[in-house]
Coordinates of N, CA and C in Angstrom, one line a residue:
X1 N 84.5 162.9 165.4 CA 84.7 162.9 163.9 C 84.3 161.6 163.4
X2 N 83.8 161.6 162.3 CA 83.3 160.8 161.8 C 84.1 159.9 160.8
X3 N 84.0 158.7 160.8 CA 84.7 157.7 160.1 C 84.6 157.8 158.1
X4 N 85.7 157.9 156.9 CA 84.5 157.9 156.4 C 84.3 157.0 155.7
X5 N 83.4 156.8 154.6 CA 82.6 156.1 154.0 C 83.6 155.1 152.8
X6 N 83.3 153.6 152.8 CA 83.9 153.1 152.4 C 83.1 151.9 151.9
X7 N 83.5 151.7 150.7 CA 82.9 150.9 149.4 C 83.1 149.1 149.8
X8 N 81.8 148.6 149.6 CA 81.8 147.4 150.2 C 80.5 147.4 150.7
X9 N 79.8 145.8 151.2 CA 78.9 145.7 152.3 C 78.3 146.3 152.9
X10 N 77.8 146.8 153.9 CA 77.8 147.6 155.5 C 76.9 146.6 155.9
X11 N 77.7 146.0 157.4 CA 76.7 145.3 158.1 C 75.9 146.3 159.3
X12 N 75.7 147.4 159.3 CA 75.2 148.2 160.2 C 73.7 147.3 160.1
X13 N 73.0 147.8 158.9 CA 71.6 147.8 158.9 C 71.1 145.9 159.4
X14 N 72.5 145.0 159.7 CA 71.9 143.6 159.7 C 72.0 143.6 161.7
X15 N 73.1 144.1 162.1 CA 73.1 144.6 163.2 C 71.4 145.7 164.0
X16 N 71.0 146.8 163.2 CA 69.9 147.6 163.5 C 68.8 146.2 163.5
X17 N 68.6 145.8 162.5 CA 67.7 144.7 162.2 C 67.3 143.9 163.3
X18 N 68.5 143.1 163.8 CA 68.6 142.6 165.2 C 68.2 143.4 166.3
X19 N 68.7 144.5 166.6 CA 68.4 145.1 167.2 C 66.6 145.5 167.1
X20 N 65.8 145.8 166.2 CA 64.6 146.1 166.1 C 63.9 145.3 166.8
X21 N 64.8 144.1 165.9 CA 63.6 142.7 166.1 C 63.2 142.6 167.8
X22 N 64.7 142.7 168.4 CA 64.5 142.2 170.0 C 63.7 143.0 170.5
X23 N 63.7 144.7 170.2 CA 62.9 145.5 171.0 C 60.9 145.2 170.1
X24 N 60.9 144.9 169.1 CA 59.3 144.4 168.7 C 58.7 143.5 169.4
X25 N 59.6 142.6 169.6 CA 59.8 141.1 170.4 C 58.8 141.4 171.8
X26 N 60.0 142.5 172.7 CA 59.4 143.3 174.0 C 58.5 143.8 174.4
X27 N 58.0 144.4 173.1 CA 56.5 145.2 173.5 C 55.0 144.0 172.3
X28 N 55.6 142.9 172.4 CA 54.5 142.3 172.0 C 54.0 142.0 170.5
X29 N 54.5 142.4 169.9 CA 54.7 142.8 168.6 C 55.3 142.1 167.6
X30 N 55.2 142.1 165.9 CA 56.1 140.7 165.4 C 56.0 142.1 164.5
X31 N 57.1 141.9 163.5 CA 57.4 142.7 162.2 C 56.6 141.5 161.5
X32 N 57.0 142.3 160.0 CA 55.9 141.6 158.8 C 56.8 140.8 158.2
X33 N 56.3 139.8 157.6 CA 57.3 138.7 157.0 C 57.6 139.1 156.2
X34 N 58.6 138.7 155.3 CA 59.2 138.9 153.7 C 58.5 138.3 152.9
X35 N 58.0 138.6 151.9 CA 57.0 138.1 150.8 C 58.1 138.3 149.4
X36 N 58.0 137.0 148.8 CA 58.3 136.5 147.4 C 57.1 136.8 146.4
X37 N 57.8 138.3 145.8 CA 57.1 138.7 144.9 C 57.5 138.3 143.0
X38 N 58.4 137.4 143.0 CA 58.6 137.0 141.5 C 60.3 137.4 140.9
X39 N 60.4 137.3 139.8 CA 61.8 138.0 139.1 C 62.6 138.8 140.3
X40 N 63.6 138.9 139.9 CA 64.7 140.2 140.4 C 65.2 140.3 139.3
X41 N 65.6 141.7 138.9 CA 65.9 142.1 137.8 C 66.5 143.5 137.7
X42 N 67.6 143.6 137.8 CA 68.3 145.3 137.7 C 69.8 145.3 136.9
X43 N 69.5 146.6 136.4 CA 70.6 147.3 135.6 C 71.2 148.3 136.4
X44 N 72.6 148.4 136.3 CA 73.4 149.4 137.1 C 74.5 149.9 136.0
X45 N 73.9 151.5 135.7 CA 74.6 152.3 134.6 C 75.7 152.9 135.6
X46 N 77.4 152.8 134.6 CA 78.0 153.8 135.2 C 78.8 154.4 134.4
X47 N 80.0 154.8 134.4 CA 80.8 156.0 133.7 C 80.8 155.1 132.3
X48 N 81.2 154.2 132.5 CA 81.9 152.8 131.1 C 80.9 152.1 130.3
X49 N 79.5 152.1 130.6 CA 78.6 150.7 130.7 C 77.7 150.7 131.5
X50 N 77.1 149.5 131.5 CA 75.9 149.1 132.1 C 75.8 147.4 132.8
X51 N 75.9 147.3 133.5 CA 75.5 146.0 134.7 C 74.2 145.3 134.7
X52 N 73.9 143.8 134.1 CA 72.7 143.9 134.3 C 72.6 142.5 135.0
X53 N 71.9 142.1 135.8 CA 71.8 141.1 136.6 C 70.3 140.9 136.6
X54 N 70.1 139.1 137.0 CA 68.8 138.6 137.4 C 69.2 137.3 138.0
X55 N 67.8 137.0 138.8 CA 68.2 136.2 139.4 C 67.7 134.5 138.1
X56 N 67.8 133.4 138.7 CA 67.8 132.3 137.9 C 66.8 131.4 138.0
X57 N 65.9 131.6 139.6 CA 64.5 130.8 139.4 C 63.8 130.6 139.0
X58 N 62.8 130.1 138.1 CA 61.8 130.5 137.2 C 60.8 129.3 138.0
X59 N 59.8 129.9 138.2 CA 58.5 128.6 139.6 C 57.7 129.1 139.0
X60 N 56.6 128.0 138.7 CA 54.8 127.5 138.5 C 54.4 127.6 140.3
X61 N 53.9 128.9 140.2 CA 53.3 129.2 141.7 C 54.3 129.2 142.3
X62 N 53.7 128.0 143.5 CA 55.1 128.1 144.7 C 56.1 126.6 144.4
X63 N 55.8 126.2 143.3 CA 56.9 125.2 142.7 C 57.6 125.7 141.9
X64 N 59.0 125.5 142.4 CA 60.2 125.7 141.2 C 60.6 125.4 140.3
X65 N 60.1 125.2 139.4 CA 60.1 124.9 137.7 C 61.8 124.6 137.4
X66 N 62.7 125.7 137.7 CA 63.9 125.5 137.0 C 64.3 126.1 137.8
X67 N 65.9 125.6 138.2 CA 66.9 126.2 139.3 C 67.8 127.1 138.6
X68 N 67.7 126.8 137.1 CA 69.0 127.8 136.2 C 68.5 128.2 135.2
X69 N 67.4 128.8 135.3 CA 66.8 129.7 134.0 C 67.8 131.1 133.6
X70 N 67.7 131.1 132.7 CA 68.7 132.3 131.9 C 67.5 133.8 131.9
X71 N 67.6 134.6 132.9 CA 66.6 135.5 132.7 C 67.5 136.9 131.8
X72 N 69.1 136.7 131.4 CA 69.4 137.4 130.6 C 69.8 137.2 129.1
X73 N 69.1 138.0 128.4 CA 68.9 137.1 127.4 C 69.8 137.9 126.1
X74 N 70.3 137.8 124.9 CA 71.1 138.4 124.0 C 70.4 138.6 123.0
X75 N 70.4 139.9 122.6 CA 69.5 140.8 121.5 C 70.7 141.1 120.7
X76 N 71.6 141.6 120.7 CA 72.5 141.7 119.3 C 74.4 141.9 119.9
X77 N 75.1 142.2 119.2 CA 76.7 142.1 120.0 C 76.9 143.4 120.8
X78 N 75.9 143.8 120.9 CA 76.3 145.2 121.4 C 74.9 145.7 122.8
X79 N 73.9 144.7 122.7 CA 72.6 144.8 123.1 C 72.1 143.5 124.2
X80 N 72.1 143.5 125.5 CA 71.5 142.4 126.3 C 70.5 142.8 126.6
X81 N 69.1 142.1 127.2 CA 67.9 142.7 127.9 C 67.6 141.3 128.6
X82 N 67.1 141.8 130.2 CA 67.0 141.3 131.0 C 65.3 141.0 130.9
X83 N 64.9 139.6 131.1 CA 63.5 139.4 131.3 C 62.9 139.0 132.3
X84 N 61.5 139.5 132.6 CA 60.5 138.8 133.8 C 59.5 138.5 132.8
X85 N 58.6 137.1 133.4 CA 57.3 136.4 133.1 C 57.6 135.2 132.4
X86 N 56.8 134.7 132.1 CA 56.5 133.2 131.3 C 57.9 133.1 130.6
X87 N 58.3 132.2 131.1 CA 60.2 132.0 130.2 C 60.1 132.1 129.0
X88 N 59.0 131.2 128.3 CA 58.9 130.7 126.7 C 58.5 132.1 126.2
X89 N 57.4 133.1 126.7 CA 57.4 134.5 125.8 C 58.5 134.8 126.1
X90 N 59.0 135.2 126.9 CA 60.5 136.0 126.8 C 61.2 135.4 126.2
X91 N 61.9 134.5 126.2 CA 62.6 133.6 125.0 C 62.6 133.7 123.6
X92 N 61.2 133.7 123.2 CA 60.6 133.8 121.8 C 60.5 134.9 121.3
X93 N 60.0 136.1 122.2 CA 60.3 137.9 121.7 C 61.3 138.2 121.6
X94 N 62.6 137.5 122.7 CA 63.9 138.5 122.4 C 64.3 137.4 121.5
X95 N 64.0 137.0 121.0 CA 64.7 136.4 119.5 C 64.1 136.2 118.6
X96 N 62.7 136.8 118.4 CA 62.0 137.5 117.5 C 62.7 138.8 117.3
X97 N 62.8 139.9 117.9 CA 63.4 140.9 118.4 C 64.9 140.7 117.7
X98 N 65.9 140.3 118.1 CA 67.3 140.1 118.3 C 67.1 139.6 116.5
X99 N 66.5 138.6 115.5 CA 66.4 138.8 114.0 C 66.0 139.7 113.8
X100 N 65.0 140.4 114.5 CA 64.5 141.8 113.0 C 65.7 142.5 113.6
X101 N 66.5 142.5 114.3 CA 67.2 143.7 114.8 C 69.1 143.2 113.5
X102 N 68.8 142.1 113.7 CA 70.0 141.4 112.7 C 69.5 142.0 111.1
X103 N 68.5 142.1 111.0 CA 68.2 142.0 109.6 C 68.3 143.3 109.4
X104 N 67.8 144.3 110.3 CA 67.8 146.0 110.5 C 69.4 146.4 110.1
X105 N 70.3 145.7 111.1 CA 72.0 145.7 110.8 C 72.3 145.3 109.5
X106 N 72.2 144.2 109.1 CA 72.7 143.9 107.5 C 72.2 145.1 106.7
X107 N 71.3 145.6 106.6 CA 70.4 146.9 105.7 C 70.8 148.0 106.0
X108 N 71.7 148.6 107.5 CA 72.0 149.6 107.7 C 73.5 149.7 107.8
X109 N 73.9 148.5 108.2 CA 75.7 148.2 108.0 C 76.1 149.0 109.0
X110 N 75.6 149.0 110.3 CA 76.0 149.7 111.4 C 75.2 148.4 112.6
X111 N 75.8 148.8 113.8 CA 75.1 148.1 114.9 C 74.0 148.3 115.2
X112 N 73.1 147.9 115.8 CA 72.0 148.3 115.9 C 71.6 149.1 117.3
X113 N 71.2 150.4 117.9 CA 71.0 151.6 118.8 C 70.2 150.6 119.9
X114 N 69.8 150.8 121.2 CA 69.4 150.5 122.0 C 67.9 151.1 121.6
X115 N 68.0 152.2 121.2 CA 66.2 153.0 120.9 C 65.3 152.1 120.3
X116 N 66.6 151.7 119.1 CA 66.1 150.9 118.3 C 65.0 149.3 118.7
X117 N 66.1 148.6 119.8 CA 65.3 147.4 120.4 C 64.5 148.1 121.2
X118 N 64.5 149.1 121.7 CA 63.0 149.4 122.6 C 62.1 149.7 122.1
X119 N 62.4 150.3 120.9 CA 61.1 150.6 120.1 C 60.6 149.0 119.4
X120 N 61.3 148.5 119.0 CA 60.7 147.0 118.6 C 60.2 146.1 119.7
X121 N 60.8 146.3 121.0 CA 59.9 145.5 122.1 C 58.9 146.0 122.7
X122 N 58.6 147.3 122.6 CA 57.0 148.9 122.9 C 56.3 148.0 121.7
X123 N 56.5 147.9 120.3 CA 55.7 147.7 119.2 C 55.2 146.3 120.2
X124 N 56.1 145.2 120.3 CA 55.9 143.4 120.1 C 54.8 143.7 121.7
X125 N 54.8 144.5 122.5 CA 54.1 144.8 123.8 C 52.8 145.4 123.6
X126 N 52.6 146.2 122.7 CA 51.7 146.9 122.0 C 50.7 146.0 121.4
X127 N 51.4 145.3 120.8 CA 50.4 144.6 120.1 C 49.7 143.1 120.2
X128 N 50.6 142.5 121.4 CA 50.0 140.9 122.2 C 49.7 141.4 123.6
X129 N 49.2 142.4 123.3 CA 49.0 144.1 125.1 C 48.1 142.7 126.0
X130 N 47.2 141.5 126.1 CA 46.3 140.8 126.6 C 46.5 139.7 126.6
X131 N 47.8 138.9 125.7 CA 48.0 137.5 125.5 C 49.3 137.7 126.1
X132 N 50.3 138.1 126.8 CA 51.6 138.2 126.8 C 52.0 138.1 128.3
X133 N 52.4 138.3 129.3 CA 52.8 138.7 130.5 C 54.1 138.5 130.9
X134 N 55.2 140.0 130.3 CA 56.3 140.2 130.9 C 56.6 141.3 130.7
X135 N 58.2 141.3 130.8 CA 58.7 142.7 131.4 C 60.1 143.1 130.9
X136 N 60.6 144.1 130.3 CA 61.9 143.5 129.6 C 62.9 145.0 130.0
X137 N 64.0 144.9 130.5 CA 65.1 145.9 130.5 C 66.4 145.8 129.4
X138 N 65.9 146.5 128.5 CA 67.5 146.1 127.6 C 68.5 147.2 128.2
X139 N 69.8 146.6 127.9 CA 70.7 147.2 128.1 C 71.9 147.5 127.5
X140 N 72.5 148.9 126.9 CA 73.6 148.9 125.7 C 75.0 147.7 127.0
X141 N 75.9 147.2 125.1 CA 77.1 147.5 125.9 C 77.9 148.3 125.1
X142 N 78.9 149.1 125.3 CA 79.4 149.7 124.7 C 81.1 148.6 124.2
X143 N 81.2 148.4 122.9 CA 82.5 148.2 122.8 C 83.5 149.2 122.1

């Protein structure tokens, strides 16, 4: 019978891992390295809300520019979005973004929808499509 499933960690796969390694090891063989592909960046939606995390590196190539860059960034009291690429565009759109979205609110007297900022960061994407390079996940919060 099987054990069951319980919420947390699992060190199985760091255990299997070891395990691979020694037998790749034996027949001559190396696995492939881990490669540093840029940002980490994810949202995790559940019954209440939304979770958004990133990591805080921001590096010029393989130099590390900043140890505590803010890659989550605040679009209105109800709206966060998480960024990848050039700190200073992301910085500067979501608070280009986060005023027209303030100004949208004062005119509508309601909070401003999540459609809403996506549609305004599709447009600001759309139209610097060649001078720009990033990547943006907004995410509601519900109060």
């Amino acid at each position: 019978m099987s054990r069951p499933l319980v919420a947390g960690f699992s060190f199985e796969n760091c255990r299997r891992n070891v395990f691979l390694e020694g037998e790749v090891n034996n027949l001559g063989c190396s696995l492939p390295a881990a490669r540093k592909t840029g940002t980490t960046i994810c949202g995790v939606v559940f019954k209440d809300g939304v979770v958004l995390g990133a990591d805080t590196r921001a590096t010029e190539g393989m130099v590390v520019a900043d140890k505590n860059c803010s890659k989550i960034h605040y679009i209105s009291p109800n709206i966060y979005c998480c960024g990848a690429g050039t700190a200073a565009d992301t910085e500067m759109t979501t608070q280009i973004i986060s005023s027209n979205l303030e100004l949208h609110s004062l005119s509508t007297g309601r909070l401003p929808r999540v459609a809403t900022a996506n549609r305004m960061l599709k447009a600001d994407l759309f139209l610097n499509d060649r001078l720009i390079v990033y990547a943006f996940k907004p995410g509601p919060i519900t109060l």
